Structure formats: C-alpha cells, structure tokens
CSV table of C-alpha atoms in Angstrom, one decimal:
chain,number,residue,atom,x,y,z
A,1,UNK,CA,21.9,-21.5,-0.8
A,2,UNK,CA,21.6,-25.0,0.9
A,3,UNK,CA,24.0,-23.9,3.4
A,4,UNK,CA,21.7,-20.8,4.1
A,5,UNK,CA,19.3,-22.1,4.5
A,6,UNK,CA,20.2,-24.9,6.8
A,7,UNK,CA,21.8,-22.0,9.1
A,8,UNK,CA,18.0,-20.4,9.2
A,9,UNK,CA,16.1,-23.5,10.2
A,10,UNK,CA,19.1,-23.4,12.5
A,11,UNK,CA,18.3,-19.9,14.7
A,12,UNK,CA,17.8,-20.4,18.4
A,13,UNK,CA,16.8,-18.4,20.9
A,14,UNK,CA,20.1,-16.5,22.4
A,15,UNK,CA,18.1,-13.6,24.0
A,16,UNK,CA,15.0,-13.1,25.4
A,17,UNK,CA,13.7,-9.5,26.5
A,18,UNK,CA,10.1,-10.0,29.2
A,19,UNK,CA,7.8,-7.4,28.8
A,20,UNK,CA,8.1,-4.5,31.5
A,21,UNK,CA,5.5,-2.8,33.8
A,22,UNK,CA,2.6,-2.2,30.8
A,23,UNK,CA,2.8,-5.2,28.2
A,24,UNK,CA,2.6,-4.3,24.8
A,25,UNK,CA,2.5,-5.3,21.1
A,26,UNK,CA,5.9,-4.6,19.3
A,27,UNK,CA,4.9,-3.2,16.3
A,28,UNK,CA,8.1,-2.1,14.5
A,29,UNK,CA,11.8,-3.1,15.3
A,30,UNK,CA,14.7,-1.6,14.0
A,31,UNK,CA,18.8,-1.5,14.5
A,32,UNK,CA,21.4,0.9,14.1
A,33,UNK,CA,24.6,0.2,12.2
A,34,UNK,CA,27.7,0.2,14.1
A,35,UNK,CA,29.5,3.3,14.7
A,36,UNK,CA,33.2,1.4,14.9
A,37,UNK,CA,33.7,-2.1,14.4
A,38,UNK,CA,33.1,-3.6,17.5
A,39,UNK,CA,31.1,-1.1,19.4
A,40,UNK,CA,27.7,-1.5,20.7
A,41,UNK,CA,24.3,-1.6,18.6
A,42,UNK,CA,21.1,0.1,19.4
A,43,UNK,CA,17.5,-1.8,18.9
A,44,UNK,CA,14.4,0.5,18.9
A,45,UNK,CA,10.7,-0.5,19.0
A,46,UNK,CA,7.6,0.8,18.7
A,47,UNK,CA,4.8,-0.4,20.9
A,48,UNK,CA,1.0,-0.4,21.0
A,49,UNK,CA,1.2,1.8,23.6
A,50,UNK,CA,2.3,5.1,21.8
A,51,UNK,CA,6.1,4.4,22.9
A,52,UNK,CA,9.2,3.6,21.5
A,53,UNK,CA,11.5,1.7,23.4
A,54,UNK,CA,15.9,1.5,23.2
A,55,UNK,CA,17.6,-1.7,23.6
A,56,UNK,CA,21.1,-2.5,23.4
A,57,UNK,CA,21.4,-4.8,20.4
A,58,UNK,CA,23.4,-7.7,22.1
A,59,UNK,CA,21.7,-7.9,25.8
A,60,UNK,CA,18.4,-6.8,24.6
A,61,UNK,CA,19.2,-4.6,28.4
A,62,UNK,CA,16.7,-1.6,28.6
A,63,UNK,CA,18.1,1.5,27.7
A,64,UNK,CA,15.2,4.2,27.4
A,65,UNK,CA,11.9,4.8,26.8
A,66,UNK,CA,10.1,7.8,24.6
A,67,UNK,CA,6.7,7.9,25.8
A,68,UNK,CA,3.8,10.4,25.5
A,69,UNK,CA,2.8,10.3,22.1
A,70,UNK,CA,-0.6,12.2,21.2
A,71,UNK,CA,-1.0,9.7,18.3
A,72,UNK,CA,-0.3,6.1,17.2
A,73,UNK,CA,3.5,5.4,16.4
A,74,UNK,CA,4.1,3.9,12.7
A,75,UNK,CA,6.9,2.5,12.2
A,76,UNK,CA,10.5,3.0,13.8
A,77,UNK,CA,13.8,3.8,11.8
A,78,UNK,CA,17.3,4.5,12.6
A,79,UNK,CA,19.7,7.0,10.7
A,80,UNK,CA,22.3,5.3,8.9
A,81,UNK,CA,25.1,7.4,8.9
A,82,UNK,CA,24.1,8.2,12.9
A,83,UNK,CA,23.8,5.2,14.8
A,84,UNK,CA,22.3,7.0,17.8
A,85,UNK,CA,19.3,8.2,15.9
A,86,UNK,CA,16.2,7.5,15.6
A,87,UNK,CA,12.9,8.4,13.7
A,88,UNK,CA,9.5,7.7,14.0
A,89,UNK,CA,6.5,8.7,12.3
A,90,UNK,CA,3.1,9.7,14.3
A,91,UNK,CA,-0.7,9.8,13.4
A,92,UNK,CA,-1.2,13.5,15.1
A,93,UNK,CA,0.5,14.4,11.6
A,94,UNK,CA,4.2,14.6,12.8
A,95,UNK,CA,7.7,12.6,12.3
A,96,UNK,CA,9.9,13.6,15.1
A,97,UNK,CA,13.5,11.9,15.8
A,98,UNK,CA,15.4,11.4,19.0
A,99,UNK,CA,19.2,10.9,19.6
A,100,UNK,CA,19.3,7.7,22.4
A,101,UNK,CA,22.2,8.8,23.6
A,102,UNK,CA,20.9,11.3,25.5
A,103,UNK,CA,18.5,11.1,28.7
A,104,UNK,CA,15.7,13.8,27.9
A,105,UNK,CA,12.6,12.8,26.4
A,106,UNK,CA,12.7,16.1,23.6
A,107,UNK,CA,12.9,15.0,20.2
A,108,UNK,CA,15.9,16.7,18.4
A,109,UNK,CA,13.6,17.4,15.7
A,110,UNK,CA,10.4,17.3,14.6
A,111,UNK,CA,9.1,17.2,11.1
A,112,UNK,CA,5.5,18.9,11.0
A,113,UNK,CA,3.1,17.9,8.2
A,114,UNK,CA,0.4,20.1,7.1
A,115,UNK,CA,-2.8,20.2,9.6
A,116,UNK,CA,-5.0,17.0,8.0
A,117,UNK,CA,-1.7,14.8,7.7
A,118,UNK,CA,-2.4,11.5,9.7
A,119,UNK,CA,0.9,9.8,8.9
A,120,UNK,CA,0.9,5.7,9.0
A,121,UNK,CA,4.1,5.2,7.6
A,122,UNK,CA,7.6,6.5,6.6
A,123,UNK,CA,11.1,5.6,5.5
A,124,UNK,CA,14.4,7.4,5.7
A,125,UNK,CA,16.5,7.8,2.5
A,126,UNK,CA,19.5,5.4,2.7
A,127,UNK,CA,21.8,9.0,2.6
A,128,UNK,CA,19.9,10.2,5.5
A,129,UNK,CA,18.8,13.5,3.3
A,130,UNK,CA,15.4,12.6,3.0
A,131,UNK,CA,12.5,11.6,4.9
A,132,UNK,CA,9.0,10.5,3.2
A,133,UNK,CA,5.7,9.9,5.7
A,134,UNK,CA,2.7,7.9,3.9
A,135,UNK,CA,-0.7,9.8,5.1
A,136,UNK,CA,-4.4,8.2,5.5
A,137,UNK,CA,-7.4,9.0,2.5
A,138,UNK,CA,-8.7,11.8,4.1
A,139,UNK,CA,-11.7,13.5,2.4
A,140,UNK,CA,-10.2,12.6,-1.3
A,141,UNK,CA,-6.6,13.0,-0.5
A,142,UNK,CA,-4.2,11.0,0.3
A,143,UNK,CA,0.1,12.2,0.2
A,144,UNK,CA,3.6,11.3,0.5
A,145,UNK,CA,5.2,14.1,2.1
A,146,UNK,CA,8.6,14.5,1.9
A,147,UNK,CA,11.3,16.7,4.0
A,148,UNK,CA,15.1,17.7,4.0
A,149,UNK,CA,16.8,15.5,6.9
A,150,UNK,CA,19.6,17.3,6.9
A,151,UNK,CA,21.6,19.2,10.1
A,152,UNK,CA,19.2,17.0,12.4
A,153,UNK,CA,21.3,17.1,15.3
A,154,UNK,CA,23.0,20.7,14.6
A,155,UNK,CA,19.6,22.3,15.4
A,156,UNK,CA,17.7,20.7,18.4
A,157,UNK,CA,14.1,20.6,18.3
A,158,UNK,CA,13.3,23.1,15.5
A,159,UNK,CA,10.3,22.3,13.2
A,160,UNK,CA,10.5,21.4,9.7
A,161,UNK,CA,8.2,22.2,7.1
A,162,UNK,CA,7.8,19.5,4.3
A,163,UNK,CA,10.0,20.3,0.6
A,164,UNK,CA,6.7,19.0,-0.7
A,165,UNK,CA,3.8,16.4,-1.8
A,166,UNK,CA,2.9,13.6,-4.4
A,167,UNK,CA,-0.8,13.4,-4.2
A,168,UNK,CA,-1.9,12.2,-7.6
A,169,UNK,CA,-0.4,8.1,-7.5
A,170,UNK,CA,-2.3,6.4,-5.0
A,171,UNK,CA,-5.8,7.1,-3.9
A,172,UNK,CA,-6.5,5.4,-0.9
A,173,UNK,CA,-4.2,4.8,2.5
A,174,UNK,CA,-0.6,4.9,2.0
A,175,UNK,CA,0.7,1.6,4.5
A,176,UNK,CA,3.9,1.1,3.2
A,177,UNK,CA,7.0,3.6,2.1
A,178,UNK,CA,10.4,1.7,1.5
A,179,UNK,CA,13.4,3.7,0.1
A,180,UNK,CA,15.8,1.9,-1.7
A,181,UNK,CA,18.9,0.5,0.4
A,182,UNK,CA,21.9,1.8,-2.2
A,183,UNK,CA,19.9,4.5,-4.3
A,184,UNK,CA,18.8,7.6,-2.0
A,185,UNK,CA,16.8,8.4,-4.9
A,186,UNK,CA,14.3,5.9,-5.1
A,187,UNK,CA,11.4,4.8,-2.9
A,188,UNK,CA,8.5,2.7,-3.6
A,189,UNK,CA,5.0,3.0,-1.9
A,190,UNK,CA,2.1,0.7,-1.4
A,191,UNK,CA,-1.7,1.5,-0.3
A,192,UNK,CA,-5.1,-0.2,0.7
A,193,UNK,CA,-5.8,0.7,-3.4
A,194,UNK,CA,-3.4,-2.1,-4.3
A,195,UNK,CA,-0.9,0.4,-6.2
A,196,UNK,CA,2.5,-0.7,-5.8
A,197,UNK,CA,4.5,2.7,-6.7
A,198,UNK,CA,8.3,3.0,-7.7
A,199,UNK,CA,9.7,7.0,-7.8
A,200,UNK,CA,12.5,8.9,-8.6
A,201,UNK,CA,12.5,11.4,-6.6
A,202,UNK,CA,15.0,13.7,-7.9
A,203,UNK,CA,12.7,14.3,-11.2
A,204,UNK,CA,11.0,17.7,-11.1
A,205,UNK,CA,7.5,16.6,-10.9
A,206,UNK,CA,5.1,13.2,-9.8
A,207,UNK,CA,4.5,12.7,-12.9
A,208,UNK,CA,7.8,12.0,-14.0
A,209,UNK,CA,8.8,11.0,-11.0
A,210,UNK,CA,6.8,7.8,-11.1
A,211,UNK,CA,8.7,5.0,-13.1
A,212,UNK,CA,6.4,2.3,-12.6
A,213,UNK,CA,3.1,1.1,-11.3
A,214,UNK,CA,2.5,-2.4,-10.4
A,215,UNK,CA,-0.9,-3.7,-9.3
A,216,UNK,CA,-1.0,-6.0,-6.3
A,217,UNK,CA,-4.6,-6.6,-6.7
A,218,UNK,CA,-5.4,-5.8,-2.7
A,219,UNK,CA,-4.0,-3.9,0.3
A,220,UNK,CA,-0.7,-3.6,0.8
A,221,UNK,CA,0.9,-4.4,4.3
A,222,UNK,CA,4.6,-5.2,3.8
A,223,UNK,CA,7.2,-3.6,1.0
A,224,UNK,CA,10.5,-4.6,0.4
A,225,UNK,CA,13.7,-4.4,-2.2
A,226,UNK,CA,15.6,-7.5,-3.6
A,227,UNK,CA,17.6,-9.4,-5.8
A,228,UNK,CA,21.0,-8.1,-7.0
A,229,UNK,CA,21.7,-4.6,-6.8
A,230,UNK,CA,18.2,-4.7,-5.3
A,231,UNK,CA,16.3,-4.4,-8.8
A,232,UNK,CA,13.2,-6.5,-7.6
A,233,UNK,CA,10.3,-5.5,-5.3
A,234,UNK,CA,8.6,-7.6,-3.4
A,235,UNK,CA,5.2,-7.1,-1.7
A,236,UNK,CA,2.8,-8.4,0.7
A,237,UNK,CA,-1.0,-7.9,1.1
A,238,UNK,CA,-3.5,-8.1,4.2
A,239,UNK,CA,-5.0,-10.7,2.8
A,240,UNK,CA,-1.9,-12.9,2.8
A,241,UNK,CA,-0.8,-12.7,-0.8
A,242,UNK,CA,2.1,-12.2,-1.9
A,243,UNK,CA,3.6,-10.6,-5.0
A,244,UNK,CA,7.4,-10.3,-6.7
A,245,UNK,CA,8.4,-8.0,-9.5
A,246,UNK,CA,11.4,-7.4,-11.3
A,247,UNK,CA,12.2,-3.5,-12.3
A,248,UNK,CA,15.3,-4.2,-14.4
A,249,UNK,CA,12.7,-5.8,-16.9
A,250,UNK,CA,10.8,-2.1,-17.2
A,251,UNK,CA,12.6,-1.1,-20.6
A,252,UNK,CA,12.5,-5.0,-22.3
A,253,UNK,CA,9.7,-6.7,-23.4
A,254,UNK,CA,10.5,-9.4,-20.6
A,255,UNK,CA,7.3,-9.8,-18.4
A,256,UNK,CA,7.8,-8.0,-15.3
A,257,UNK,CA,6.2,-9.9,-12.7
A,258,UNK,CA,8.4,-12.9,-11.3
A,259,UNK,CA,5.6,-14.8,-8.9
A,260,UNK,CA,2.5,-14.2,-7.5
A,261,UNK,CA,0.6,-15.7,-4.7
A,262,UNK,CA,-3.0,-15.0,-4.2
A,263,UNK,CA,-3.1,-16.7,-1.2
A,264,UNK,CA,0.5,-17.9,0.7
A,265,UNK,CA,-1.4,-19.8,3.5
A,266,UNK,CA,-3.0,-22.1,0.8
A,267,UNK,CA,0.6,-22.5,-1.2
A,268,UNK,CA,3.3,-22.9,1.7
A,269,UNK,CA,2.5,-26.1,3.3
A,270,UNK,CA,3.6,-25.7,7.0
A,271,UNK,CA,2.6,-29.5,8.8
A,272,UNK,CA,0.8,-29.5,11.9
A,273,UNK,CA,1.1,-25.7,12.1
A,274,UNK,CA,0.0,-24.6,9.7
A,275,UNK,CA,0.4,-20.8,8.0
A,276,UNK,CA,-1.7,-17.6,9.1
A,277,UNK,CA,-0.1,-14.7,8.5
A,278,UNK,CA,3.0,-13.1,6.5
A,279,UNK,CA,5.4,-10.5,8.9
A,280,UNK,CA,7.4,-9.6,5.5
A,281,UNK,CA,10.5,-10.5,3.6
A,282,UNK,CA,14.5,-10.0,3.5
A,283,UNK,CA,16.5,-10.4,0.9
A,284,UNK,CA,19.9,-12.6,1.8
A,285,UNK,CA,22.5,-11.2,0.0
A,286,UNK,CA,25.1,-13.9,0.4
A,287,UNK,CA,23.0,-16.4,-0.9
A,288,UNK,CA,21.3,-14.1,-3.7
A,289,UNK,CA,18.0,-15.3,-2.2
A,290,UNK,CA,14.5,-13.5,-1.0
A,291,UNK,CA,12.9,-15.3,2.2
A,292,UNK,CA,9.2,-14.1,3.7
A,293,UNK,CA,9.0,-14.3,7.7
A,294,UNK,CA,5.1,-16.0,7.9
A,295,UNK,CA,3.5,-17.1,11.5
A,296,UNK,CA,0.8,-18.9,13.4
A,297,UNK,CA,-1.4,-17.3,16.4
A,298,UNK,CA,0.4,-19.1,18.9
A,299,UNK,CA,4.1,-18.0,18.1
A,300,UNK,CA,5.3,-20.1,15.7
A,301,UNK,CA,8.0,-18.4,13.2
A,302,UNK,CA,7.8,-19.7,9.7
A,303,UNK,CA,11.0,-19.4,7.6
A,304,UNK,CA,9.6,-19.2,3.8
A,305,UNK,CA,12.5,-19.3,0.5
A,306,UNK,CA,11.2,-17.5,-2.5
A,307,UNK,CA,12.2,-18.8,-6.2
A,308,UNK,CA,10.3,-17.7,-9.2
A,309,UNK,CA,9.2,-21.4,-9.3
A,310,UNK,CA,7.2,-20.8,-5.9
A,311,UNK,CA,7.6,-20.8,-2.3
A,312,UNK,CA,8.6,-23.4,0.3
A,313,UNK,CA,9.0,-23.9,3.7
A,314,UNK,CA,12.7,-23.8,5.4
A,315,UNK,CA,11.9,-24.2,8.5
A,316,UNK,CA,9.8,-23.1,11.4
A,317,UNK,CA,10.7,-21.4,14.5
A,318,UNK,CA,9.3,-22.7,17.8
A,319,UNK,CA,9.8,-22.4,21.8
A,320,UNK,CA,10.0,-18.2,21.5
A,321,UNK,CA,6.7,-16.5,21.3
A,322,UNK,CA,3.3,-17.5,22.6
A,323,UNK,CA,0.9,-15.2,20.3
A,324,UNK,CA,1.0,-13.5,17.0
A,325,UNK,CA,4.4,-12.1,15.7
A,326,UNK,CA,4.6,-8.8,14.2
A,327,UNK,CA,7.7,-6.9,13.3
A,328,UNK,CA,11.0,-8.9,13.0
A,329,UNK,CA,14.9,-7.4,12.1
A,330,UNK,CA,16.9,-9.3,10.3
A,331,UNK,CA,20.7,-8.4,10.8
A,332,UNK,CA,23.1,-10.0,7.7
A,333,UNK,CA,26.0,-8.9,9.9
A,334,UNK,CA,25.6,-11.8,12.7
A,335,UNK,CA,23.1,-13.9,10.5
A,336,UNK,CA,21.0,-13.3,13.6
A,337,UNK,CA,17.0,-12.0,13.9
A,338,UNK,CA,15.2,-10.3,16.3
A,339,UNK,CA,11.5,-10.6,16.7
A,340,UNK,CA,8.2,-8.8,18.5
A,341,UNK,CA,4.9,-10.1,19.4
A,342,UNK,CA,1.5,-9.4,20.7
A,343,UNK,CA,3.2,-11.2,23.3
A,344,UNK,CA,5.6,-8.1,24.5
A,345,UNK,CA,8.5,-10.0,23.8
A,346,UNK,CA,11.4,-9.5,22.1
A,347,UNK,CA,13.3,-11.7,20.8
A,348,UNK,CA,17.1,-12.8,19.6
A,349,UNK,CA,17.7,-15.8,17.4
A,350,UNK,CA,21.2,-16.7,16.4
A,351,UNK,CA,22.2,-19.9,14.5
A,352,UNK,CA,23.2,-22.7,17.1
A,353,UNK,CA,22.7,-20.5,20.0
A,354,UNK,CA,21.5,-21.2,23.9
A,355,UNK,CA,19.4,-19.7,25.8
A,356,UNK,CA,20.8,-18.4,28.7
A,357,UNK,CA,17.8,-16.8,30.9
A,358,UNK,CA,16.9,-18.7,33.8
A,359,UNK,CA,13.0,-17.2,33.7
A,360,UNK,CA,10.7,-19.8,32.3
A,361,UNK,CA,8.3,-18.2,29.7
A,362,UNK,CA,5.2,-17.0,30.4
A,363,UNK,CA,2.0,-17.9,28.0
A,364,UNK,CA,1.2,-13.7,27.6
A,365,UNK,CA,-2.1,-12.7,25.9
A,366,UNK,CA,-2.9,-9.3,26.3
A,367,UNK,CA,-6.2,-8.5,27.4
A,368,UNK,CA,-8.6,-7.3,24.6
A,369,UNK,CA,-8.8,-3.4,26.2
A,370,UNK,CA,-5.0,-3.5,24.5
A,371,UNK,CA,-6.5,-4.8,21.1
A,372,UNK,CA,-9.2,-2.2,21.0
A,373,UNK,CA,-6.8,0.3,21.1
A,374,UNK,CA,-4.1,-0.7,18.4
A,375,UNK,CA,-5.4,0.9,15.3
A,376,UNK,CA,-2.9,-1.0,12.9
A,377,UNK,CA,-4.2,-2.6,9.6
A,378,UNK,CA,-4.6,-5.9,11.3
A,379,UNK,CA,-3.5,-9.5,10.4
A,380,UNK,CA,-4.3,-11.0,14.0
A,381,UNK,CA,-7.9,-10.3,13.6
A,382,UNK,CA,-9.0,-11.1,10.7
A,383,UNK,CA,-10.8,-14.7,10.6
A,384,UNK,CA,-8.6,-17.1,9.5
A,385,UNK,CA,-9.0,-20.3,7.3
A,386,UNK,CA,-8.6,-23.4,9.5
C-alpha cells in the first residue's frame, strides 16, 4: 500500500492537451479498453459546450468532435466490449452513441426517453446489454429508465424505446447512476434527496429489485464501487461529504456503514492549499485500497487514501491545472490519470514522467458568459470556507 501510494504522490505531467478554438469545461472523461494488446486507446470528453470530444489515449492528439447537441451532455461512457464506442446521455431526453471510428457526426443509435425525460446522468452495464439514464424531478416524478443495448452497431441510427422505469425509490434528481464493474446486474443510484440506491435489476419488479437503501444525508454528486469483489459503495455529496458503505454486511448484523465524513474539507488537512472540493474516488485494486481525487480553485490535485479509520492526505498534485478540476480517469493499466478542468485542459499524469510540450502554460479562466451556461450541480460555485 506504501509503495502505492508513494507511486501516486509520484504522477507527473507526461501530456498536456491546450484547449482548441472555443475553451471549455471538461465535464466527464472517459477511456476505452484496448481492443488487442498493444493497440491504441480512445479518450472521450464531454464539454460545457454541448460537445464531446475524441482523443487518442497516449498523445492526447485530437481525433473528432460531436457537436450540435439540443441539450446539456451528462456524462460520457465507452462500450466495453467495443472500444470504438461511445455513449452519452443528453438533457433534450435522449442517450445517443457514436462509433469514433468513423467520420460522420450521426450517432449509430439513439435511445429516446419518453417526452418529459430530462436525463442528467447514465451508466452502461459492464456486459454492454444495458443502459440506465437518471432523469430530473419533474412535476413529482423523477425515473431510471432503462434500455436493451444490444445490436448497437448492426442497426445504425434506429430509435430505441426504453424496456422500462423505476419511479418509486428516489424522489428528487437522479445525479448519479454507476453500474457495477463485474456484475451487469447491479447498479446503484444517488439523488439531490440523499438516497443512495443499490438494484438488482434482473428481479421482476422495483420493489424487489431494490436491495438496499443507504442515506447520505445530502445531495449526491459522485457514486462509486469498491473494496474486493467491489462489495462497498462509496459516495460523495455537493456539500463535500463523504460517505462509505459496505453491502456484504446487508444479511449480518455487522453495521453497514464503514466512514462518514460530514465535511472532508474540515477532516483532510491539505497545508498551505488547503481542500475545496471532492472530483470522486477509485478504488486501487492492487493495493486493496479506495482513494478520493479532492482539489483547490486554482488547480491543485489532492490525492486523498481512504481507511475505515479516516482519511489522509497522499499527496497533492501541482504545476497542471490553473482552475477548478472536474472529471478525472484513472487508468490501473499504466497506473496513469487523466484529468479536465474549467481550465480546458486535459491532462496526463504518469508516475516519474516529463513533460515534453515546449508551450508554457497559460493561466485560463473562462469568462463568466461560459459559467452562466453550464447547468451542472456545481462545486466551483458554491462559497467556500476559507
């Protein structure tokens, strides 16, 4: 774990990507798996400015854009099985998936929600046969709509109706869906009520479908799956809490919850930076270990190790961005992370690594016009405790 952990406080910049023509926040990054051993990687993003972007994983060299969107992107997720696709959920009440590979700007499909669906997030089951969009409270409702995934690139740019709903386990904004990384049958989903809820979805109906309910006590921005076997789900909030429960416990009389944080900016103590904001968490699995991603407002990373004693700081990430950080990859492959920023950068970190660009950074702060415009949950805006 020590080892670990030195190798994180270790990550330097290899890669830098400068923003293009029309700067924007990165919102969302993903990767695709490789096909072969050996052969190349894709990196998608989703920006601030209704687009998602391509990358090739190892240059960070533009590849494509996908641009046009009626409605504000959430979220960005490659198949598994495919590594050239690519899905991405909408707020016009759509999830629509492209193959990068090829040059037109047509989705291969699109997955069509019923008419007052304003999605804000979504996951893709780990077998690729599922795919789950989160909607906004609207009126009284709020759903997880779910829809086959299957034959996606046999039948280009048909429309798929939704297999169906679960309407009755959260009532409020649904900002986080995460399926589980081994079983395509579970997912968990988290909302503004506070709900943190665990499903099987291959049970007839919601109501037997939901296997537990855990209670973060305020909105839920960040949802993840760790431990071994991934038993454990972790769990961020807007207002920087954190919380950590064990699932394996649900049938013993063992208390479920493992830590939790009202506050992480008051518990981590970051010197001379100080701690403003959680990104989210990844779970190591070479080292058995859970660490958060946290930040400052002026680009700082902070590297945060999670043990049921508390949390601490590994180490803290400096030199790369020049403004708040918000999405990050982390890749257990090459030990390596990317990161986005309201600073339109993206970002490479490998351990040891040098940075070969010759272009000195350039302090970016996006003019406000951009800020009025991202409707995301925010974290960058919220008044902070000195």
């Amino acid at each position: 774990v020590e080892k670990v952990e030195e190798q994180l406080a270790a990550l330097r910049i290899a890669r830098r990507c400068v923003p293009g023509e029309e700067p924007a926040y990165l919102l969302d990054i993903d990767t695709s798996t490789a096909a072969q051993p050996g052969s190349s990687r894709f990196v998608a993003v989703s920006c601030s400015n209704k687009s998602i972007r391509v990358y090739d994983r190892e240059t960070l060299h533009f590849l494509r854009e996908y641009s046009g969107h009626a409605g504000i992107l959430s979220g960005v997720r490659f198949a598994h099985a495919c590594d050239s696709v690519v899905f991405s959920a909408c707020s016009e009440g759509t999830v629509k998936c492209w193959d990068v590979r090829s040059a037109t700007q047509r989705p291969v499909q699109v997955f069509s929600g019923y008419p007052s669906n304003v999605f804000i997030s979504f996951d893709v089951s780990c077998s690729d046969l599922i795919v789950c969009a989160g909607t906004e409270k609207v009126e009284k409702d709020t759903f997880l709509v779910f829809w086959d995934a299957r034959g996606i690139t046999d039948c280009a740019s048909t429309t798929k109706e939704p297999l169906g709903v679960y309407s009755e386990s959260h009532n409020d904004d649904i900002t986080k869906i995460c399926f589980h990384p081994i079983e395509p049958n579970l997912v968990v989903s988290g909302s503004t009520d506070g709900l943190v809820n665990v499903f099987d979805i291959n049970k007839d109906n919601e109501d037997d479908a939901l296997i537990s309910t855990c209670n973060s006590d305020s909105s839920v921005s960040s949802l993840g799956w760790s431990g071994e076997n991934y038993k454990q789900v972790h769990c961020m909030t807007h207002d920087e809490g954190f919380c950590w429960w064990d699932m394996a416990q649900l049938d013993t009389e063992e208390p479920i919850t493992l830590l939790h944080v009202l506050d992480v900016r008051e518990s981590v103590c970051a010197e001379n930076h100080g701690l403003h904001y959680l990104v989210g968490g990844f779970y190591h699995e070479k080292a058995g270990k859970l660490f958060l991603i946290g930040g400052t407002s002026t680009g700082n990373i902070h590297l945060i190790s999670c043990s049921t004693d508390g949390l601490s700081l590994v180490g803290t990430l400096c030199g790369g961005h020049s403004a708040t950080v918000r999405s990050f990859c982390w890749s257990p492959t090459d030990e390596s992370l990317l990161t986005g920023g309201e600073d339109a950068q993206l970002l490479l970190w490998k351990p040891g690594a040098v940075e070969r660009s010759l272009t000195k950074k350039a302090s970016l702060k996006i003019s406000s016009s951009v800020q009025k415009r991202v409707r995301v949950h925010n974290t960058s805006l919220k008044s902070r405790k000195k």
